[in-house]
Short mmCIF file of C-alpha atoms in Angstrom, two decimals:
data_model
loop_
_atom_site.label_atom_id
_atom_site.label_comp_id
_atom_site.label_asym_id
_atom_site.label_seq_id
_atom_site.Cartn_x
_atom_site.Cartn_y
_atom_site.Cartn_z
CA MET V 202 128.55 114.37 122.38
CA ASN V 203 130.12 110.91 122.25
CA ILE V 204 132.10 110.40 119.03
CA GLN V 205 132.99 106.75 118.44
CA GLU V 206 135.55 105.41 115.98
CA ASN V 207 135.59 102.38 113.65
CA ILE V 208 132.11 101.27 114.66
CA SER V 209 130.30 98.40 112.93
CA LEU V 210 127.03 99.43 111.29
CA LYS V 211 125.63 95.90 111.16
CA THR V 212 122.85 96.67 113.65
CA ASN V 213 122.18 100.04 112.04
CA ASN V 214 121.08 98.79 108.60
CA THR V 215 118.20 96.41 107.98
CA PHE V 216 120.17 94.38 105.42
CA GLY V 217 122.47 93.49 108.32
CA ILE V 218 125.61 94.22 106.30
CA ASP V 219 128.72 94.37 108.49
CA LYS V 220 130.53 97.52 107.36
CA LYS V 221 132.26 100.08 109.56
CA ALA V 222 131.97 103.83 110.09
CA ARG V 223 135.22 105.75 110.63
CA PHE V 224 133.39 108.06 113.04
CA PHE V 225 129.94 107.64 114.54
CA VAL V 226 127.80 109.90 116.72
CA GLU V 227 124.18 109.78 117.85
CA VAL V 228 122.25 113.07 118.01
CA LYS V 229 119.08 113.71 120.03
CA ASP V 230 118.39 117.42 119.39
CA GLU V 231 119.10 120.20 116.88
CA LYS V 232 121.96 121.69 118.93
CA THR V 233 123.83 118.38 118.88
CA VAL V 234 123.26 118.17 115.13
CA VAL V 235 125.03 121.52 114.73
CA ASP V 236 127.84 120.35 117.04
CA ALA V 237 128.21 117.12 115.04
CA ILE V 238 128.46 119.06 111.77
CA ALA V 239 131.25 121.17 113.28
CA ALA V 240 133.07 118.05 114.50
CA ALA V 241 132.89 116.44 111.06
CA LYS V 242 134.32 119.58 109.46
CA SER V 243 137.17 119.72 111.98
CA LEU V 244 138.00 116.08 111.23
CA LYS V 245 137.76 116.81 107.49
CA LYS V 246 135.37 113.92 106.94
CA PRO V 247 132.24 113.83 104.76
CA ILE V 248 128.94 113.57 106.64
CA PHE V 249 126.71 110.53 106.23
CA ILE V 250 123.21 110.75 107.72
CA LEU V 251 121.75 107.55 109.16
CA GLY V 252 118.14 107.07 110.23
CA GLY V 253 116.67 103.60 110.57
CA GLY V 254 119.01 102.19 107.93
CA SER V 255 116.03 100.63 106.15
CA ASN V 256 116.68 102.09 102.72
CA ILE V 257 120.41 101.60 102.24
CA LEU V 258 122.70 98.86 100.95
CA LEU V 259 126.25 99.16 102.27
CA THR V 260 128.89 97.84 99.89
CA LYS V 261 131.97 99.24 101.69
CA ASP V 262 133.22 100.74 104.93
CA LEU V 263 132.31 104.41 105.32
CA ASP V 264 135.32 106.70 105.62
CA ALA V 265 132.93 109.31 106.91
CA PHE V 266 131.44 110.99 109.95
CA VAL V 267 128.18 109.09 110.42
CA ILE V 268 125.45 111.02 112.23
CA LYS V 269 122.73 108.76 113.61
CA ILE V 270 119.47 110.71 113.98
CA ASN V 271 117.67 109.86 117.22
CA ILE V 272 115.58 113.01 117.72
CA LYS V 273 112.32 112.04 119.41
CA GLY V 274 109.00 113.68 120.17
CA ILE V 275 105.40 113.72 118.89
CA GLU V 276 103.55 116.98 119.53
CA VAL V 277 100.39 118.67 118.27
CA VAL V 278 101.53 122.17 117.28
CA LYS V 279 98.22 123.55 115.95
CA GLU V 280 94.79 122.54 114.73
CA ASP V 281 91.79 123.89 112.89
CA ALA V 282 88.23 122.69 112.34
CA ASP V 283 89.26 119.85 110.04
CA HIS V 284 92.91 119.11 110.69
CA VAL V 285 95.49 118.58 113.39
CA TYR V 286 99.15 119.42 112.76
CA VAL V 287 101.56 116.98 114.41
CA GLN V 288 105.28 117.69 114.64
CA VAL V 289 107.35 114.51 114.88
CA GLY V 290 111.05 114.13 115.65
CA ALA V 291 113.07 112.77 112.75
CA GLY V 292 114.33 109.87 114.85
CA GLU V 293 110.89 108.50 115.71
CA VAL V 294 110.19 105.06 114.25
CA TRP V 295 107.68 105.60 111.45
CA HIS V 296 105.31 102.79 112.42
CA GLU V 297 105.24 103.91 116.06
CA PHE V 298 104.17 107.37 114.90
CA VAL V 299 101.42 105.78 112.77
CA LEU V 300 100.15 103.84 115.78
CA GLU V 301 100.17 107.01 117.88
CA ALA V 302 98.15 108.84 115.23
CA ILE V 303 95.62 105.99 115.11
CA LYS V 304 95.34 105.94 118.91
CA ASN V 305 94.44 109.65 118.84
CA GLU V 306 92.12 109.18 115.83
CA TYR V 307 94.23 111.35 113.53
CA ALA V 308 93.59 110.13 109.99
CA GLY V 309 95.79 110.01 106.92
CA VAL V 310 98.70 107.66 107.63
CA GLU V 311 96.88 104.41 108.48
CA ASN V 312 97.55 102.99 104.99
CA LEU V 313 101.26 103.52 105.63
CA SER V 314 101.39 101.13 108.59
CA LEU V 315 104.46 98.94 109.12
CA ILE V 316 106.69 100.77 106.63
CA PRO V 317 110.21 100.43 108.04
CA GLY V 318 112.42 103.39 108.83
CA THR V 319 112.26 106.68 110.67
CA VAL V 320 110.07 109.75 110.26
CA GLY V 321 112.96 111.90 109.01
CA ALA V 322 113.45 109.69 105.97
CA SER V 323 109.76 109.66 105.00
CA PRO V 324 109.70 112.93 103.01
CA MET V 325 113.08 112.25 101.41
CA GLN V 326 111.68 109.14 99.74
CA ASN V 327 108.06 110.36 99.62
CA ILE V 328 107.20 106.96 101.02
CA GLY V 329 103.94 105.44 99.91
CA ALA V 330 101.82 102.31 100.06
CA TYR V 331 98.29 101.16 99.32
CA GLY V 332 97.20 104.30 97.49
CA VAL V 333 98.70 106.88 99.88
CA GLU V 334 101.91 108.93 99.74
CA ILE V 335 103.55 111.16 102.32
CA GLN V 336 103.02 114.23 100.16
CA GLU V 337 99.27 113.94 100.82
CA VAL V 338 99.70 114.52 104.57
CA PHE V 339 102.91 116.56 104.59
CA ASP V 340 102.87 120.12 105.92
CA THR V 341 106.44 121.26 106.63
CA LEU V 342 109.81 120.00 107.86
CA ARG V 343 112.72 121.48 109.74
CA ALA V 344 116.28 120.84 108.61
CA ILE V 345 119.80 122.02 109.42
CA GLU V 346 121.80 123.25 106.43
CA ILE V 347 125.18 121.55 106.62
CA ASP V 348 127.18 124.41 105.06
CA THR V 349 125.86 127.10 107.40
CA GLY V 350 124.45 125.29 110.44
CA GLN V 351 121.26 127.30 110.02
CA THR V 352 117.72 125.96 110.45
CA VAL V 353 115.63 125.93 107.26
CA VAL V 354 111.89 125.20 106.95
CA PHE V 355 110.69 123.35 103.84
CA ASP V 356 107.04 123.59 102.81
CA HIS V 357 105.27 121.23 100.42
CA LYS V 358 106.25 123.10 97.27
CA LYS V 359 109.89 123.42 98.27
CA CYS V 360 110.15 119.64 98.76
CA ALA V 361 109.32 119.01 95.05
CA PHE V 362 107.69 115.64 95.69
CA GLY V 363 107.40 113.00 92.98
CA TYR V 364 106.96 109.23 92.86
CA ARG V 365 109.44 108.06 95.52
CA GLU V 366 111.19 111.37 94.92
CA SER V 367 111.87 114.71 96.58
CA ILE V 368 114.35 117.56 96.39
CA PHE V 369 116.44 115.69 98.97
CA LYS V 370 117.30 113.02 96.41
CA HIS V 371 118.46 115.58 93.86
CA GLU V 372 119.68 119.17 94.24
CA ALA V 373 119.38 119.14 98.04
CA ASN V 374 120.99 115.71 98.39
CA GLY V 375 123.59 115.77 101.16
CA LYS V 376 123.03 119.44 101.95
CA TYR V 377 120.53 119.21 104.82
CA ILE V 378 119.85 117.15 107.94
CA ILE V 379 116.12 116.77 108.62
CA THR V 380 115.31 117.17 112.33
CA SER V 381 111.48 117.06 112.41
CA VAL V 382 108.46 116.69 110.13
CA THR V 383 105.01 118.20 110.64
CA PHE V 384 102.04 116.30 109.26
CA LYS V 385 98.58 117.64 108.47
CA LEU V 386 96.21 114.89 109.58
CA ARG V 387 92.42 114.81 109.28
CA LYS V 388 90.02 114.82 112.21
CA GLN V 389 87.43 113.01 110.08
CA ALA V 390 88.69 109.90 108.33
CA VAL V 391 88.35 109.31 104.61
CA PHE V 392 88.99 105.61 104.21
CA ASN V 393 91.02 104.37 101.27
CA THR V 394 90.37 100.66 100.73
CA SER V 395 90.43 100.46 96.94
CA TYR V 396 94.14 99.76 96.51
CA GLY V 397 95.62 96.29 96.61
CA ALA V 398 93.97 93.66 98.77
CA ILE V 399 92.76 95.92 101.59
CA ALA V 400 89.04 95.41 100.93
CA THR V 401 89.29 91.62 100.60
CA THR V 402 91.57 91.42 103.64
CA LEU V 403 89.08 93.39 105.74
CA GLU V 404 86.38 90.99 104.62
CA SER V 405 88.46 87.91 105.42
CA MET V 406 89.23 89.38 108.85
CA GLY V 407 85.51 89.80 109.47
CA ILE V 408 85.73 93.58 109.81
CA LYS V 409 82.56 95.34 108.70
CA ALA V 410 82.72 98.68 110.54
CA LEU V 411 85.61 100.69 109.09
CA ASN V 412 87.90 102.62 111.39
CA LEU V 413 91.54 103.68 111.39
CA LYS V 414 92.74 100.68 113.35
CA ALA V 415 90.87 98.27 111.07
CA ILE V 416 92.58 99.74 108.00
CA SER V 417 95.94 99.61 109.76
CA ASP V 418 95.41 96.02 110.86
CA ALA V 419 94.55 94.98 107.31
CA VAL V 420 97.65 96.68 105.90
CA ILE V 421 99.83 95.08 108.58
CA HIS V 422 98.34 91.67 107.79
CA ILE V 423 99.04 92.09 104.06
CA ARG V 424 102.59 93.35 104.58
CA GLN V 425 103.46 90.59 107.04
CA SER V 426 102.14 87.95 104.64
CA LYS V 427 104.30 89.24 101.79
CA LEU V 428 107.36 90.91 103.26
CA PRO V 429 110.07 89.35 105.42
CA ASP V 430 110.74 90.79 108.87
CA PRO V 431 114.17 92.54 108.75
CA ALA V 432 114.78 91.32 112.31
CA LYS V 433 114.72 87.76 110.93
CA ILE V 434 115.87 88.12 107.30
CA GLY V 435 118.01 91.07 106.24
CA ASN V 436 116.27 93.26 103.66
CA ALA V 437 115.38 96.85 102.83
CA GLY V 438 111.83 96.35 101.63
CA SER V 439 111.07 97.04 97.97
CA PHE V 440 114.40 97.25 96.15
CA PHE V 441 112.95 98.56 92.86
CA LYS V 442 110.46 101.24 91.87
CA ASN V 443 107.43 100.42 89.74
CA PRO V 444 108.30 101.68 86.25
CA SER V 445 106.02 103.70 83.98
CA VAL V 446 105.98 103.18 80.21
CA ASP V 447 104.40 104.97 77.28
CA PRO V 448 100.86 103.69 76.48
CA ALA V 449 102.02 102.61 73.02
CA VAL V 450 104.84 100.58 74.55
CA PHE V 451 102.39 99.01 76.99
CA GLU V 452 100.12 97.96 74.11
CA GLN V 453 103.07 96.23 72.46
CA LEU V 454 103.89 94.43 75.70
CA GLN V 455 100.26 93.35 76.02
CA GLN V 456 100.45 91.66 72.63
CA GLN V 457 103.37 89.56 73.83
CA TYR V 458 102.23 89.21 77.45
CA PRO V 459 98.39 89.39 77.60
CA ASP V 460 98.41 89.02 81.39
CA ILE V 461 100.71 91.99 82.05
CA PRO V 462 99.09 94.35 84.60
CA GLY V 463 99.17 98.11 84.14
CA TYR V 464 97.70 101.15 85.85
CA PRO V 465 97.29 104.70 84.52
CA ALA V 466 99.85 107.10 85.98
CA GLU V 467 101.10 110.62 85.32
CA ALA V 468 104.05 109.33 83.33
CA GLY V 469 102.03 106.80 81.29
CA ILE V 470 101.16 103.26 82.35
CA LYS V 471 102.67 101.98 85.59
CA VAL V 472 103.75 98.34 85.46
CA PRO V 473 104.35 96.43 88.72
CA ALA V 474 108.05 95.67 88.99
CA ALA V 475 107.19 92.57 91.05
CA TRP V 476 105.29 91.11 88.09
CA LEU V 477 108.22 91.73 85.73
CA ILE V 478 110.73 90.14 88.11
CA GLU V 479 108.54 87.12 88.77
CA LYS V 480 107.75 86.69 85.06
CA ALA V 481 111.47 86.69 84.35
CA GLY V 482 111.96 83.83 86.78
CA TRP V 483 113.78 85.56 89.62
CA LYS V 484 111.22 85.09 92.39
CA GLY V 485 112.60 82.87 95.15
CA LYS V 486 116.03 82.53 93.54
CA THR V 487 118.81 81.91 96.06
CA LEU V 488 122.49 82.64 95.49
CA GLY V 489 124.42 81.47 98.54
CA ALA V 490 123.67 83.82 101.43
CA ILE V 491 121.52 86.20 99.37
CA GLY V 492 118.55 85.99 97.05
CA VAL V 493 115.12 87.19 95.93
CA HIS V 494 112.36 86.68 98.47
CA LYS V 495 110.08 83.72 97.82
CA ASN V 496 106.87 85.68 98.48
CA GLN V 497 107.73 89.14 97.17
CA PRO V 498 110.13 89.41 94.21
CA LEU V 499 110.61 93.14 94.82
CA VAL V 500 112.57 92.27 97.95
CA LEU V 501 116.23 91.24 97.83
CA VAL V 502 117.35 89.47 100.99
CA ASN V 503 120.41 88.66 103.07
CA TYR V 504 119.93 85.30 104.76
CA GLY V 505 122.97 85.89 106.95
CA GLY V 506 126.56 86.79 106.19
CA GLY V 507 125.72 88.17 102.76
CA ASP V 508 127.89 90.83 101.16
CA GLY V 509 126.58 94.19 99.96
CA ARG V 510 128.46 93.98 96.68
CA ALA V 511 126.90 90.59 95.96
CA ILE V 512 123.43 92.04 96.55
CA GLU V 513 124.29 94.99 94.31
CA LYS V 514 125.41 92.58 91.56
CA LEU V 515 122.18 90.60 91.94
CA SER V 516 120.18 93.81 91.49
CA LEU V 517 122.18 94.70 88.37
CA ASP V 518 121.66 91.20 86.93
CA ILE V 519 117.90 91.53 87.51
CA ARG V 520 117.81 94.99 85.90
CA LYS V 521 119.74 93.72 82.87
CA ASP V 522 117.46 90.70 82.47
CA ILE V 523 114.26 92.78 82.74
CA HIS V 524 115.60 95.26 80.20
CA GLU V 525 116.47 92.49 77.76
CA LYS V 526 113.13 90.70 78.13
CA PHE V 527 110.72 93.65 78.36
CA GLY V 528 112.67 96.72 77.22
CA ILE V 529 112.06 98.30 80.65
CA LEU V 530 114.89 99.65 82.79
CA LEU V 531 114.12 99.29 86.50
CA GLN V 532 115.23 101.97 88.94
CA THR V 533 116.20 101.20 92.51
CA GLU V 534 114.40 102.52 95.59
CA VAL V 535 117.26 101.51 97.86
CA ASN V 536 120.30 103.78 98.10
CA ILE V 537 123.45 101.81 97.27
CA ILE V 538 126.42 103.13 99.23
#
């Protein structure tokens, strides 16, 4: 195990923020995870888990023992008449796993193409896009409990999934290191083209016969047309969650803003945060080295040399403005460190 000191994390976070880790180690299997936990305890440093770095905003150096998860592997562990169960290492790149599933005609994750990050982070955030969430294909995950070094298996119920939520963002936050995730994928596809612009994109691409790759290609086309490539412009994807409001509140907003979109949800009416931000005039706004993306107002960007604290302040200014204009308090998807 190679423990490095005072290492820049610039290439390990998609915002490209240049902050340092006091200690840094890369782990490739569960045994090394346990060894890394022991090393952090001996150095009396808190543990910080790093996957693809696609959902964090660093605002300071980390006086911590950073464990970079690079556990690989994609393996079918069982199957039945209708499903195949695929265990995936937490360090696998999410999109590469999606492409592997499509290649083998395993259905269920094609709508989640091109989402940045690693597989281990997917259940933590209950990632979702275009009408599909991880909880719909999740079976179990393996994790190492930091206090004991023991392996724990989490099933669907134990994960307590919600909208961009799981137990790992609340009572289990910072207590476990996810090492692998097992997905329950379908042998027979059930295509979901009703959300967003998938159907119209398929039509414009001249695709008439639906298949997993066609759905994936359409999603990739949509995402690339709206979202900046982190390799070119620093960002962490959608910075804010879509808020839900009470139906009565939504009716009042409709009176003032007749064009406001809304969709029924468990918690009331879901309002697209992108619409709120654009309506408030933030879309495309540039503040020095940072700003709000010109095509997708949900995305805050670092054009190069931007500071994490400046991006955090921008997000707070947007939240304050949206609350003042619409009475809606936006919540962040990105973890601010």
